[in-house]
Coordinates of C-alpha atoms in Angstrom, one line a residue:
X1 CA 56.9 125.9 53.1
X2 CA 58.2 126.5 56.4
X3 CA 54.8 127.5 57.9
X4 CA 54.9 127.3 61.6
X5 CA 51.9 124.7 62.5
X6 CA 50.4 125.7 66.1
X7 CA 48.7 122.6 67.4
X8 CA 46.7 124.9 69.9
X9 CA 44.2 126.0 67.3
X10 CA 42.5 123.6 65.9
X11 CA 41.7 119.4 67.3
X12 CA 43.0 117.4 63.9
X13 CA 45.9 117.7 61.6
X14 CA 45.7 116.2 58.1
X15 CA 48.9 116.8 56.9
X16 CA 50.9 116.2 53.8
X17 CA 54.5 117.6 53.3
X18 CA 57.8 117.2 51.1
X19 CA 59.5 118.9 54.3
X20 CA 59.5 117.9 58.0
X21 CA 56.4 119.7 59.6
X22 CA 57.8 123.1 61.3
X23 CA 55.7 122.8 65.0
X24 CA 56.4 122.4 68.4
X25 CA 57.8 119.0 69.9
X26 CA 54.5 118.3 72.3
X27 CA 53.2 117.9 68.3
X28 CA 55.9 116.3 66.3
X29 CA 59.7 115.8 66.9
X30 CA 62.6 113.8 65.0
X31 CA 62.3 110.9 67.9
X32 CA 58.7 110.5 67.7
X33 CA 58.6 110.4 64.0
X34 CA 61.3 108.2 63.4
X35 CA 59.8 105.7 65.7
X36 CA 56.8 105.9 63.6
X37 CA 58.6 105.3 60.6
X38 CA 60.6 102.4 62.5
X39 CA 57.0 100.5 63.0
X40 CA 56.4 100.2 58.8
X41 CA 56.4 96.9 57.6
X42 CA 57.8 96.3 54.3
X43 CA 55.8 94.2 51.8
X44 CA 57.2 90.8 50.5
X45 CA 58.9 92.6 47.5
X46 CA 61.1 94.6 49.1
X47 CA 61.7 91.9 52.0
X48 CA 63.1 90.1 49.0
X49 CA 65.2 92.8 47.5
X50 CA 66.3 93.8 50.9
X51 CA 67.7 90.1 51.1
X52 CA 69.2 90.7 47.9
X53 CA 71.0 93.5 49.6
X54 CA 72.7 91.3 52.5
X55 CA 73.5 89.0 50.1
X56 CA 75.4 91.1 47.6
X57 CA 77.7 91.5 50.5
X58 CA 78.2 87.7 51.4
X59 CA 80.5 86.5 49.1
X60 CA 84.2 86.7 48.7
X61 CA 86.0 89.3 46.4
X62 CA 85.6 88.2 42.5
X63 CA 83.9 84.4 43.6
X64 CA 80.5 85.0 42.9
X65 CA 79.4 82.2 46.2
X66 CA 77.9 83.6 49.6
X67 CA 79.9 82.6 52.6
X68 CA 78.3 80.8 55.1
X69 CA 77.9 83.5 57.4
X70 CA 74.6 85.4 59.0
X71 CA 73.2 87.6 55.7
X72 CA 72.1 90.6 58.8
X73 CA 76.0 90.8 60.0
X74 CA 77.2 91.9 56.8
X75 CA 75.1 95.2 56.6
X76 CA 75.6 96.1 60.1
X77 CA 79.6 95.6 59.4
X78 CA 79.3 97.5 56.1
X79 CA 79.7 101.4 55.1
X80 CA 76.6 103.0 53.8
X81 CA 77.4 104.8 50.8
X82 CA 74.4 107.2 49.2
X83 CA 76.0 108.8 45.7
X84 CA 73.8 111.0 43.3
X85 CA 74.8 111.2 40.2
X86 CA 71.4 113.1 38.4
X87 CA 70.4 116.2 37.2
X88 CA 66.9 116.6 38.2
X89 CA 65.6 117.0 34.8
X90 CA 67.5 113.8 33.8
X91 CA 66.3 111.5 36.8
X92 CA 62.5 112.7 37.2
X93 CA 60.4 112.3 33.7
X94 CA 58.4 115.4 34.5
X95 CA 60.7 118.0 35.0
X96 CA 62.2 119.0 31.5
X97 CA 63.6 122.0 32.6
X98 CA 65.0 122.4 36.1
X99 CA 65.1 126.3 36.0
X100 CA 61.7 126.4 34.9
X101 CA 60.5 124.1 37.4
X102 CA 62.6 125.1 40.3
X103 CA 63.5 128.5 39.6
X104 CA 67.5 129.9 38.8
X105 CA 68.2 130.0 42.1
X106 CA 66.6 126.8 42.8
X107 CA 68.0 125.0 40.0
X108 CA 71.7 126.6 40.6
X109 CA 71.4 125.0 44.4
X110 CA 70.3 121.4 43.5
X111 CA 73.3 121.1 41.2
X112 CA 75.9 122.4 43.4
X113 CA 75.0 119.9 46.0
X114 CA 74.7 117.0 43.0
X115 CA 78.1 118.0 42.1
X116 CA 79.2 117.6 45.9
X117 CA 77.6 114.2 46.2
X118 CA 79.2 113.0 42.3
X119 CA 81.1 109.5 43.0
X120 CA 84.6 111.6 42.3
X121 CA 83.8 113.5 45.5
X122 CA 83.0 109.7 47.5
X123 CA 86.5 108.3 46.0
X124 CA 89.5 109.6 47.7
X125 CA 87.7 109.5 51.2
X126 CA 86.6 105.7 50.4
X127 CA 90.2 105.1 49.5
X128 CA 91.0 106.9 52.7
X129 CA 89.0 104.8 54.8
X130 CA 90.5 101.5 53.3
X131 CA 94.4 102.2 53.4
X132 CA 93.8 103.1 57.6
X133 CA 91.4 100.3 58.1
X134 CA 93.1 97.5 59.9
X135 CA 89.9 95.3 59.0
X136 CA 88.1 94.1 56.1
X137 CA 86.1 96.9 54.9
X138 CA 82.7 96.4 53.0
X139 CA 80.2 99.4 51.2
X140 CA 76.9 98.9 50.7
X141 CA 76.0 101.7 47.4
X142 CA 72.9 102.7 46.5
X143 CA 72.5 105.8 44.2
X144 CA 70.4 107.0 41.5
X145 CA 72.6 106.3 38.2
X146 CA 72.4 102.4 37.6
X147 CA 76.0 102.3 36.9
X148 CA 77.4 104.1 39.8
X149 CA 78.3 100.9 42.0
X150 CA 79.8 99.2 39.3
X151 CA 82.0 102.3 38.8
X152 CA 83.0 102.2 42.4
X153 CA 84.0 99.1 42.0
X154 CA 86.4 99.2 39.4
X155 CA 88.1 102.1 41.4
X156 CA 88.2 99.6 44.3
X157 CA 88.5 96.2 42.8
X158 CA 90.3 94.7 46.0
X159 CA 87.4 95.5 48.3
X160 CA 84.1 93.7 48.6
X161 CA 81.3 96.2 47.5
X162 CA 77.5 95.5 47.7
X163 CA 74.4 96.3 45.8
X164 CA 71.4 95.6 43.9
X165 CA 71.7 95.6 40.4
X166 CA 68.9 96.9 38.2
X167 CA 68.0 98.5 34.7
X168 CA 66.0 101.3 35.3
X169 CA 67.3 104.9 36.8
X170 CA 63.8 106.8 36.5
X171 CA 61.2 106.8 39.4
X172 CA 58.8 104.0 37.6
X173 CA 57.7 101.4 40.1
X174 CA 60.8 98.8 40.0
X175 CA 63.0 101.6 40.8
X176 CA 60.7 102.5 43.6
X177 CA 60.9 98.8 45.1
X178 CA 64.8 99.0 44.8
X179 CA 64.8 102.3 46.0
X180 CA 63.0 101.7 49.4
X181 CA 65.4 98.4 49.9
X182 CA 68.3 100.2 49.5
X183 CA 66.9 102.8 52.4
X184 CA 66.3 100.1 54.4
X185 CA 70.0 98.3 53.6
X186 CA 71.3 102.0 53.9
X187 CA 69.8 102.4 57.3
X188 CA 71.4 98.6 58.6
X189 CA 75.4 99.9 57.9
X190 CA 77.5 101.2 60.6
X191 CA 78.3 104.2 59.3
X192 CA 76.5 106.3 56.7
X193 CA 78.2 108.4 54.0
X194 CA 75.5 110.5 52.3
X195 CA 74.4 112.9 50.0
X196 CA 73.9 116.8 50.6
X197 CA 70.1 118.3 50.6
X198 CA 68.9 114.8 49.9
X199 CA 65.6 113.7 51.8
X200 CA 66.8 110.3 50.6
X201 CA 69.8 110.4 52.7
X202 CA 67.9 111.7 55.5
X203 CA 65.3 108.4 55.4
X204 CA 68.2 106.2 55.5
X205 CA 69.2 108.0 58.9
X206 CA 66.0 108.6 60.6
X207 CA 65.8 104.6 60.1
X208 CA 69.4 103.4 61.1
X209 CA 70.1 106.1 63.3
X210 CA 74.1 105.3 63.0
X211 CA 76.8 108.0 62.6
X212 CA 76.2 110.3 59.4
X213 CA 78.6 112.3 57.3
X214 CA 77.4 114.0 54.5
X215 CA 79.6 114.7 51.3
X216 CA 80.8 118.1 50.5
X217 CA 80.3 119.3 54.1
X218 CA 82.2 116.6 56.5
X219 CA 84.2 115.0 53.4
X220 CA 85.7 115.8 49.8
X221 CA 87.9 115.2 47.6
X222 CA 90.5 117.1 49.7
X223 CA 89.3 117.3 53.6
X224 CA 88.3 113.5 55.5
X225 CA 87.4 114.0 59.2
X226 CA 89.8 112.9 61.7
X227 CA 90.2 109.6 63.0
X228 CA 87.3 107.8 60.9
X229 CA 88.0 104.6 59.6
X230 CA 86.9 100.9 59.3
X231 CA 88.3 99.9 62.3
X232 CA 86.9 102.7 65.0
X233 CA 83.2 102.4 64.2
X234 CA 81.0 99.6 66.4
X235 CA 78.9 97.5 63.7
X236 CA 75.0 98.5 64.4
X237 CA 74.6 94.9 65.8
X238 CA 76.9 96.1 68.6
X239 CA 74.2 99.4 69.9
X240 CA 70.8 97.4 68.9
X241 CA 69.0 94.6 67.5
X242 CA 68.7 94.4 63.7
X243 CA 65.9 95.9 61.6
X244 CA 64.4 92.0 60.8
X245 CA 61.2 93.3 60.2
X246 CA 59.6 90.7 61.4
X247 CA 58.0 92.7 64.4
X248 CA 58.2 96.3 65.8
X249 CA 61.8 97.6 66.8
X250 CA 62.8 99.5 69.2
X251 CA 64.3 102.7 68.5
X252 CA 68.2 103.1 68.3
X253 CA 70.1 103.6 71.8

């Protein structure tokens, strides 16, 4: 890991990598592989749950009926919110010991950043956000405990949250289908709230593009970042066209 890859050695790269390839731009850079990733199709599955997405966002607080409205305008107006609420031993079947998989040191690191992207650490910023907006404010949630956006809700019962509900909270293929819509609903909001050392997080971005804070570093429970609210950040349908995914997009301006 962290291996410097010199593309002056050798004529092809097969390569295959939980971490962005360390190399020189002329070989890879974050522009040129988030277009790639941008040019992905989704299959008809996750075209459906990403519908499922905008549509969890359409109707009116506590009515349970979808407004009339256009289902793409209600992601690019929404907040992004990425919570993780997991230990890794408890989310990934595999790992039954996170010190013995990751080491102490490893395994000390991935919870403090869990514990700075816990829903508690989310709340008083959220809360923040809707008492300066001067506008109707949506979230979009995805996270890895099933419960989590329900939770947030209950905090926030006034203000119209969105999701895809679900059963499972392992990595089993359903989860992996709502997974992979939520990145893509993630990466259609106007303003991404994430989680710390999370490669999850980071797809969500290298898709959308929009502004990113990440919790525990530009927000807690104490510290919000000045002048962020509802009302101050253009929708995504304002900078570019909407990920339809009906053809190739363009990357974001």
């Amino acid at each position: 890991k962290g291996r410097f890859i010199d593309d002056e050695k050798c004529c092809h790269i097969y390569f295959r990598s939980s971490s962005v390839m360390n190399t020189s731009s002329s070989l890879s850079n974050w522009r040129r592989e988030n277009e790639w990733l941008r040019k992905l199709r989704p299959v008809k599955d996750i075209l459906k749950l990403l519908q499922d997405a905008r549509q969890s966002l359409n109707s009116p607080v506590g009515s349970g009926q979808a407004d009339p409205v256009d289902s793409n305008e209600t992601l690019a107006n929404a907040i992004g919110i990425h919570i993780r609420m997991m230990p890794p031993d408890a989310e990934i079947e595999e790992v039954h010991d996170a010190v013995a998989e990751y080491g102490e040191s490893g395994a000390q690191t991935i919870q403090q950043y869990r514990e700075a992207s816990r829903m508690e650490a989310f709340l008083p910023f959220l809360k923040h956000i809707v008492s300066s907006s001067s506008e109707k404010v949506q979230f979009y949630v995805a996270s890895d405990w099933r419960l989590a956006p329900s939770a947030l809700k209950k905090e926030l019962p006034d203000v119209q949250i969105g999701w895809i509900p679900r059963h499972c909270d392992d990595r089993g293929a359903d989860c992996l289908k709502i997974a992979m819509a939520d990145v893509l609903a993630l990466s259609q909001t106007k303003l991404l709230l994430g989680s710390a050392w999370s490669s999850y997080t980071e797809l969500a971005h290298r898709y959308g593009g929009q502004k990113l804070l990440i919790a525990g570093s530009d927000f807690n429970s104490t510290f919000f970042p000045n002048n962020i609210n509802s009302s101050n950040i253009p929708s995504n349908s304002k900078r570019r066209k909407h990920q339809t995914f009906s053809k190739p997009h363009s990357a974001p301006a």
